[in-house]
Amino acid sequence: MSKTIFFITNALSGGGAERVMSNLANYLTNKGYTIKFILLNGDTVVYPLDSSVEIIVRTDKNGRDTLAQIKFIRQYMKQNKDALFVSFFTHQNIYTILASIGIRARVLVSERNDPNNSFAPNLKKIMDPLRKILYKNHHCKKVIFQTSGAADYFSKKIKNKGLVIPNPLKKEHIPAYYGDRKNTVVAVGRLNSQKNYPLLLKAFNKFSQHHPQYKLEIYGDGVLRPKMEDFINRNDLADKVELCGFCQNVHERIIDAGMYVMSSDFEGLSNALIEAMALGLPVISTDHPPGGAREYITDYDNGILTPVGDIDALADAMCYVAEHPDKAKEMAKNAAAVRDKLSFDDICKKWQAVFDSILQ
């Protein structure tokens, strides 16, 4: 049985899916697999990888030329016909399956976000039907979903070759904490439109009027940073809101925070959210599609869910946590049970079983 796997991504520059790929790669190298990464649009690697993992960077870039990316993947498929090619991002999923057509190649793709929001509105009418056609292609051996809601977006034929595998948690790297908490609200994630940080900033502004002792810390970088800085300055929040940038040791920074808040319009299964739960933080999240938060949060039992886009509901939930410390502590303790539900070894074994079933 061949045990060579190529992971295909833009880069390894941070983000939940990239971290899962990196952790999975390290796990598989210890199981005797040969692991290689194809980086299509960058050479940044922020997550630690085993020294045996090979990094292949596409250097002859012409912007983000789609055809060039497909050709680059295809040349490695021709040279490695017994390998498995794995993609975690929708656009790269499409490129990878297209690259496999007409040659002997095996592909596994994973949907890591809300399938209904994978494409810009002007591209959706073309790209969504194309994705659904390609996922049915015989070269595409498996489709992995993070949530049952994501799987339900697709036809029965695609769901039949699909499997739901949630994100793994490395408990030893995420210690649960039940001590005293600071007057801080924390959020973690890329500064992009999907995360709807304007909602969080507006809700925090309302919350701060009732609880001025609290500060907001947002960890992550992205294109919306200038707009967020402008909002902070215009609303005189510079002394209360800190944009902390990307942080490798984010768990250490947020472990004793007063609460974790996620304001996303949509998500797959957020690593940052489930890791905050594993830390034993009181968590608040929008009830975003396709239902990742809802699968792990029971309202007012181990966290609080609020409607997507609802500023008042989010501010009220933050006030509730701040004003009910005993209940917040109870919810946080219940949230930490996610540590056992998403055991790193158990989840990685599920991935390995899928890989072996294709490679045999």
Short mmCIF file of C-alpha atoms in Angstrom, two decimals:
data_model
loop_
_atom_site.label_atom_id
_atom_site.label_comp_id
_atom_site.label_asym_id
_atom_site.label_seq_id
_atom_site.Cartn_x
_atom_site.Cartn_y
_atom_site.Cartn_z
CA MET A 1 0.00 0.00 0.00
CA SER A 2 1.30 3.44 -0.95
CA LYS A 3 1.52 5.76 2.03
CA THR A 4 2.29 9.05 0.29
CA ILE A 5 -0.04 12.01 0.81
CA PHE A 6 0.16 15.47 -0.75
CA PHE A 7 -1.67 18.22 1.12
CA ILE A 8 -2.61 21.11 -1.17
CA THR A 9 -3.14 24.64 0.11
CA ASN A 10 -2.38 28.28 -0.71
CA ALA A 11 0.14 28.57 2.12
CA LEU A 12 0.53 27.67 5.79
CA SER A 13 0.30 31.24 7.00
CA GLY A 14 -2.13 30.75 9.87
CA GLY A 15 -5.75 29.75 10.21
CA GLY A 16 -7.71 26.84 11.62
CA ALA A 17 -7.73 24.60 8.54
CA GLU A 18 -3.98 25.05 8.05
CA ARG A 19 -3.39 24.09 11.67
CA VAL A 20 -5.47 20.93 11.28
CA MET A 21 -3.51 20.01 8.14
CA SER A 22 -0.21 20.59 9.94
CA ASN A 23 -1.18 18.58 13.01
CA LEU A 24 -2.54 15.78 10.86
CA ALA A 25 0.67 15.75 8.80
CA ASN A 26 2.79 15.39 11.93
CA TYR A 27 0.56 12.59 13.22
CA LEU A 28 0.79 10.68 9.94
CA THR A 29 4.58 10.94 9.67
CA ASN A 30 4.76 9.11 13.00
CA LYS A 31 2.59 6.39 11.47
CA GLY A 32 4.98 5.82 8.58
CA TYR A 33 3.42 8.03 5.90
CA THR A 34 5.37 10.20 3.50
CA ILE A 35 3.85 13.67 3.72
CA LYS A 36 4.33 16.55 1.29
CA PHE A 37 2.72 19.97 1.10
CA ILE A 38 2.08 21.78 -2.19
CA LEU A 39 1.88 25.52 -1.48
CA LEU A 40 0.24 27.24 -4.44
CA ASN A 41 0.48 30.90 -3.48
CA GLY A 42 3.09 31.50 -0.81
CA ASP A 43 6.00 30.01 1.08
CA THR A 44 4.99 30.98 4.64
CA VAL A 45 4.86 28.14 7.17
CA VAL A 46 3.82 29.28 10.66
CA TYR A 47 2.97 25.91 12.19
CA PRO A 48 5.68 23.45 13.27
CA LEU A 49 6.12 20.47 10.95
CA ASP A 50 8.12 17.27 11.33
CA SER A 51 11.52 17.55 9.63
CA SER A 52 10.55 14.74 7.24
CA VAL A 53 7.65 16.74 5.76
CA GLU A 54 8.55 18.12 2.32
CA ILE A 55 7.39 21.60 1.32
CA ILE A 56 6.86 22.21 -2.41
CA VAL A 57 6.38 25.86 -3.33
CA ARG A 58 5.01 27.05 -6.67
CA THR A 59 7.51 29.77 -7.50
CA ASP A 60 6.59 30.49 -11.14
CA LYS A 61 3.51 32.41 -10.10
CA ASN A 62 1.55 34.68 -12.40
CA GLY A 63 -0.66 36.27 -9.81
CA ARG A 64 -3.11 33.56 -8.80
CA ASP A 65 -3.61 32.17 -12.28
CA THR A 66 -6.05 29.27 -11.99
CA LEU A 67 -4.77 27.31 -14.97
CA ALA A 68 -1.18 27.54 -13.73
CA GLN A 69 -2.23 26.17 -10.34
CA ILE A 70 -4.05 23.25 -11.95
CA LYS A 71 -1.02 22.46 -14.13
CA PHE A 72 1.29 22.61 -11.13
CA ILE A 73 -0.83 20.09 -9.20
CA ARG A 74 -1.21 17.89 -12.27
CA GLN A 75 2.54 17.48 -12.81
CA TYR A 76 2.90 16.01 -9.32
CA MET A 77 -0.07 13.74 -9.91
CA LYS A 78 1.61 12.37 -13.05
CA GLN A 79 4.82 11.73 -11.11
CA ASN A 80 3.07 10.19 -8.08
CA LYS A 81 0.24 8.04 -9.40
CA ASP A 82 -0.02 5.94 -6.25
CA ALA A 83 -0.27 8.95 -3.92
CA LEU A 84 -3.33 10.60 -2.43
CA PHE A 85 -3.91 14.32 -3.01
CA VAL A 86 -5.79 16.08 -0.21
CA SER A 87 -7.26 19.58 -0.34
CA PHE A 88 -9.01 21.46 2.47
CA PHE A 89 -10.17 24.61 0.66
CA THR A 90 -13.04 24.86 -1.81
CA HIS A 91 -11.19 26.59 -4.66
CA GLN A 92 -8.21 24.25 -4.28
CA ASN A 93 -10.64 21.33 -4.10
CA ILE A 94 -11.91 22.27 -7.55
CA TYR A 95 -8.40 22.79 -8.94
CA THR A 96 -7.24 19.45 -7.55
CA ILE A 97 -10.10 17.44 -9.03
CA LEU A 98 -9.72 19.22 -12.37
CA ALA A 99 -6.00 18.40 -12.32
CA SER A 100 -6.81 14.71 -11.88
CA ILE A 101 -9.06 14.35 -14.93
CA GLY A 102 -7.64 12.08 -17.60
CA ILE A 103 -4.87 10.57 -15.48
CA ARG A 104 -4.75 8.00 -12.71
CA ALA A 105 -5.04 10.05 -9.57
CA ARG A 106 -6.85 9.86 -6.26
CA VAL A 107 -8.26 12.92 -4.54
CA LEU A 108 -9.84 13.62 -1.16
CA VAL A 109 -11.43 17.00 -0.52
CA SER A 110 -12.74 18.59 2.65
CA GLU A 111 -15.26 21.38 3.14
CA ARG A 112 -13.96 23.50 6.02
CA ASN A 113 -16.51 26.31 5.89
CA ASP A 114 -20.17 26.96 5.14
CA PRO A 115 -20.68 25.52 1.61
CA ASN A 116 -23.40 28.08 0.92
CA ASN A 117 -20.87 30.89 1.35
CA SER A 118 -17.86 29.40 -0.43
CA PHE A 119 -17.95 31.74 -3.41
CA ALA A 120 -18.36 35.43 -4.04
CA PRO A 121 -21.92 36.24 -5.22
CA ASN A 122 -20.75 36.98 -8.78
CA LEU A 123 -19.08 33.55 -9.03
CA LYS A 124 -21.56 31.36 -7.20
CA LYS A 125 -23.85 30.63 -10.18
CA ILE A 126 -20.89 29.14 -12.06
CA MET A 127 -18.67 27.74 -9.34
CA ASP A 128 -21.28 26.07 -7.13
CA PRO A 129 -22.67 23.79 -9.90
CA LEU A 130 -19.10 23.06 -11.01
CA ARG A 131 -18.15 22.00 -7.48
CA LYS A 132 -21.17 19.69 -7.26
CA ILE A 133 -20.29 18.07 -10.58
CA LEU A 134 -16.63 17.59 -9.64
CA TYR A 135 -17.39 16.17 -6.20
CA LYS A 136 -19.29 13.39 -7.99
CA ASN A 137 -16.27 12.65 -10.22
CA HIS A 138 -14.74 9.19 -9.74
CA HIS A 139 -11.30 10.70 -9.02
CA CYS A 140 -12.80 12.35 -5.94
CA LYS A 141 -12.84 9.41 -3.57
CA LYS A 142 -14.10 11.07 -0.39
CA VAL A 143 -15.58 14.37 0.77
CA ILE A 144 -14.98 15.18 4.43
CA PHE A 145 -17.29 17.61 6.25
CA GLN A 146 -16.86 19.22 9.65
CA THR A 147 -20.56 19.29 10.46
CA SER A 148 -23.73 17.48 9.45
CA GLY A 149 -25.15 20.84 8.36
CA ALA A 150 -22.38 21.22 5.78
CA ALA A 151 -23.04 17.70 4.48
CA ASP A 152 -26.75 18.44 4.12
CA TYR A 153 -25.97 21.17 1.58
CA PHE A 154 -25.01 18.51 -0.98
CA SER A 155 -26.87 15.85 -2.93
CA LYS A 156 -27.33 12.29 -1.70
CA LYS A 157 -24.69 11.05 -4.15
CA ILE A 158 -22.06 13.37 -2.67
CA LYS A 159 -23.18 12.68 0.91
CA ASN A 160 -22.82 8.94 0.22
CA LYS A 161 -19.11 9.42 -0.43
CA GLY A 162 -18.88 11.84 2.47
CA LEU A 163 -18.04 11.59 6.15
CA VAL A 164 -18.29 14.06 9.04
CA ILE A 165 -15.02 14.40 10.95
CA PRO A 166 -14.78 17.34 13.40
CA ASN A 167 -11.58 19.15 14.28
CA PRO A 168 -9.24 17.46 16.76
CA LEU A 169 -8.11 18.95 20.06
CA LYS A 170 -4.66 18.37 21.53
CA LYS A 171 -5.61 18.38 25.19
CA GLU A 172 -2.02 18.49 26.41
CA HIS A 173 -1.56 21.83 24.60
CA ILE A 174 -4.85 23.27 25.85
CA PRO A 175 -4.99 23.11 29.66
CA ALA A 176 -8.38 23.80 31.24
CA TYR A 177 -8.39 26.72 33.67
CA TYR A 178 -10.92 27.37 36.42
CA GLY A 179 -9.22 30.16 38.40
CA ASP A 180 -9.87 33.88 38.69
CA ARG A 181 -10.66 35.71 35.48
CA LYS A 182 -9.68 39.10 34.12
CA ASN A 183 -12.14 41.71 32.94
CA THR A 184 -11.41 40.92 29.31
CA VAL A 185 -13.47 39.88 26.32
CA VAL A 186 -11.38 37.95 23.76
CA ALA A 187 -11.85 36.88 20.15
CA VAL A 188 -9.55 34.92 17.83
CA GLY A 189 -9.66 34.76 14.03
CA ARG A 190 -8.68 36.38 10.77
CA LEU A 191 -9.79 39.96 10.32
CA ASN A 192 -12.09 39.33 7.36
CA SER A 193 -15.74 39.94 6.55
CA GLN A 194 -16.84 36.40 7.47
CA LYS A 195 -15.92 36.97 11.13
CA ASN A 196 -18.12 40.12 11.28
CA TYR A 197 -15.89 41.98 13.71
CA PRO A 198 -17.91 45.17 13.18
CA LEU A 199 -20.74 43.33 14.98
CA LEU A 200 -18.42 42.47 17.86
CA LEU A 201 -17.07 46.03 18.10
CA LYS A 202 -20.57 47.53 18.12
CA ALA A 203 -21.82 45.01 20.67
CA PHE A 204 -18.78 45.58 22.87
CA ASN A 205 -19.35 49.33 22.64
CA LYS A 206 -22.88 48.81 24.04
CA PHE A 207 -21.64 46.32 26.65
CA SER A 208 -18.87 48.71 27.72
CA GLN A 209 -21.41 51.36 28.66
CA HIS A 210 -22.65 49.01 31.39
CA HIS A 211 -19.30 47.41 32.21
CA PRO A 212 -16.59 50.00 31.57
CA GLN A 213 -13.97 47.96 33.43
CA TYR A 214 -13.80 45.40 30.60
CA LYS A 215 -11.37 45.47 27.67
CA LEU A 216 -11.64 43.71 24.32
CA GLU A 217 -8.68 41.83 22.81
CA ILE A 218 -8.87 40.54 19.23
CA TYR A 219 -6.16 38.12 18.05
CA GLY A 220 -5.61 37.77 14.31
CA ASP A 221 -4.61 39.72 11.21
CA GLY A 222 -6.33 40.49 7.95
CA VAL A 223 -7.57 42.96 5.40
CA LEU A 224 -10.16 44.58 7.68
CA ARG A 225 -7.64 45.84 10.21
CA PRO A 226 -7.64 49.47 8.90
CA LYS A 227 -11.46 49.67 9.01
CA MET A 228 -11.51 48.22 12.49
CA GLU A 229 -8.89 50.70 13.66
CA ASP A 230 -10.98 53.51 12.18
CA PHE A 231 -14.09 52.32 14.08
CA ILE A 232 -12.09 52.07 17.31
CA ASN A 233 -10.76 55.61 16.93
CA ARG A 234 -14.10 57.13 15.90
CA ASN A 235 -15.83 55.62 18.94
CA ASP A 236 -13.12 56.53 21.45
CA LEU A 237 -12.35 52.89 22.18
CA ALA A 238 -8.57 53.04 21.78
CA ASP A 239 -8.04 52.52 25.51
CA LYS A 240 -10.50 49.60 25.62
CA VAL A 241 -9.92 47.62 22.41
CA GLU A 242 -6.61 46.07 21.35
CA LEU A 243 -5.96 44.44 17.99
CA CYS A 244 -3.28 41.98 19.07
CA GLY A 245 -2.33 40.50 15.69
CA PHE A 246 -1.52 36.86 14.98
CA CYS A 247 -0.23 35.09 18.08
CA GLN A 248 1.38 31.62 18.26
CA ASN A 249 0.80 31.28 22.01
CA VAL A 250 -2.76 32.59 21.94
CA HIS A 251 -3.97 29.99 24.46
CA GLU A 252 -1.59 31.36 27.07
CA ARG A 253 -2.80 34.88 26.37
CA ILE A 254 -6.54 34.19 26.65
CA ILE A 255 -6.75 31.37 29.20
CA ASP A 256 -7.86 33.61 32.10
CA ALA A 257 -10.07 35.93 30.06
CA GLY A 258 -13.53 36.85 31.30
CA MET A 259 -15.26 35.49 28.20
CA TYR A 260 -14.67 34.41 24.59
CA VAL A 261 -16.93 35.86 21.89
CA MET A 262 -17.37 34.76 18.26
CA SER A 263 -19.37 37.08 15.99
CA SER A 264 -19.11 35.20 12.66
CA ASP A 265 -21.78 35.30 9.97
CA PHE A 266 -20.83 31.73 8.99
CA GLU A 267 -18.19 29.16 9.91
CA GLY A 268 -17.33 25.53 9.42
CA LEU A 269 -16.35 24.23 12.83
CA SER A 270 -14.25 26.96 14.39
CA ASN A 271 -10.99 25.73 15.92
CA ALA A 272 -10.79 28.92 17.94
CA LEU A 273 -14.26 28.37 19.42
CA ILE A 274 -13.80 24.75 20.44
CA GLU A 275 -10.34 25.53 21.82
CA ALA A 276 -11.80 28.35 23.92
CA MET A 277 -14.33 25.85 25.25
CA ALA A 278 -11.54 23.37 25.99
CA LEU A 279 -9.70 26.05 27.94
CA GLY A 280 -12.74 26.35 30.20
CA LEU A 281 -13.71 29.83 29.02
CA PRO A 282 -17.28 31.15 29.15
CA VAL A 283 -18.14 31.28 25.43
CA ILE A 284 -20.65 33.26 23.40
CA SER A 285 -21.15 32.59 19.70
CA THR A 286 -23.51 33.57 16.93
CA ASP A 287 -25.64 30.62 15.84
CA HIS A 288 -24.02 30.73 12.43
CA PRO A 289 -24.62 28.36 9.50
CA PRO A 290 -24.04 25.53 8.83
CA GLY A 291 -24.40 24.85 12.55
CA GLY A 292 -20.92 24.12 13.90
CA ALA A 293 -21.41 26.14 17.08
CA ARG A 294 -24.87 24.63 17.61
CA GLU A 295 -23.43 21.10 17.47
CA TYR A 296 -21.24 21.79 20.50
CA ILE A 297 -23.00 24.57 22.42
CA THR A 298 -26.21 23.99 24.36
CA ASP A 299 -27.64 27.43 25.10
CA TYR A 300 -27.00 28.55 28.70
CA ASP A 301 -25.60 25.13 29.59
CA ASN A 302 -22.05 25.30 28.21
CA GLY A 303 -22.21 28.62 26.37
CA ILE A 304 -24.59 31.12 24.82
CA LEU A 305 -25.82 31.29 21.22
CA THR A 306 -27.10 34.53 19.69
CA PRO A 307 -28.72 35.25 16.31
CA VAL A 308 -26.35 36.13 13.48
CA GLY A 309 -25.97 39.89 13.07
CA ASP A 310 -27.91 40.83 16.23
CA ILE A 311 -25.94 43.55 18.04
CA ASP A 312 -28.30 43.81 21.02
CA ALA A 313 -28.44 40.04 21.59
CA LEU A 314 -24.65 39.80 21.55
CA ALA A 315 -24.26 42.75 23.94
CA ASP A 316 -26.94 41.28 26.24
CA ALA A 317 -25.15 37.91 26.29
CA MET A 318 -21.89 39.62 27.25
CA CYS A 319 -23.71 41.46 30.04
CA TYR A 320 -25.20 38.19 31.26
CA VAL A 321 -21.77 36.56 31.59
CA ALA A 322 -20.34 39.62 33.35
CA GLU A 323 -23.31 39.89 35.74
CA HIS A 324 -23.73 36.18 36.56
CA PRO A 325 -20.25 34.95 37.55
CA ASP A 326 -21.46 31.70 39.13
CA LYS A 327 -23.47 30.75 36.05
CA ALA A 328 -20.54 31.79 33.82
CA LYS A 329 -18.27 29.48 35.82
CA GLU A 330 -20.74 26.61 35.48
CA MET A 331 -21.05 27.10 31.71
CA ALA A 332 -17.27 27.25 31.38
CA LYS A 333 -16.81 24.01 33.31
CA ASN A 334 -19.40 22.29 31.13
CA ALA A 335 -17.76 23.69 28.00
CA ALA A 336 -14.45 22.05 28.91
CA ALA A 337 -16.07 18.62 28.40
CA VAL A 338 -15.48 19.15 24.68
CA ARG A 339 -11.89 18.08 25.41
CA ASP A 340 -12.99 14.44 25.56
CA LYS A 341 -15.47 14.64 22.68
CA LEU A 342 -12.78 15.82 20.25
CA SER A 343 -9.77 13.79 21.37
CA PHE A 344 -6.81 14.39 19.04
CA ASP A 345 -5.89 10.71 18.73
CA ASP A 346 -9.48 9.61 18.14
CA ILE A 347 -10.06 12.18 15.40
CA CYS A 348 -6.71 11.50 13.71
CA LYS A 349 -7.47 7.76 13.72
CA LYS A 350 -10.67 8.52 11.80
CA TRP A 351 -8.66 10.45 9.21
CA GLN A 352 -6.09 7.68 8.97
CA ALA A 353 -8.80 5.07 8.43
CA VAL A 354 -10.18 7.13 5.51
CA PHE A 355 -6.73 7.57 3.97
CA ASP A 356 -5.97 3.86 4.28
CA SER A 357 -9.28 2.89 2.68
CA ILE A 358 -8.37 4.97 -0.39
CA LEU A 359 -4.67 4.06 -0.59
CA GLN A 360 -5.03 0.29 -0.19
#
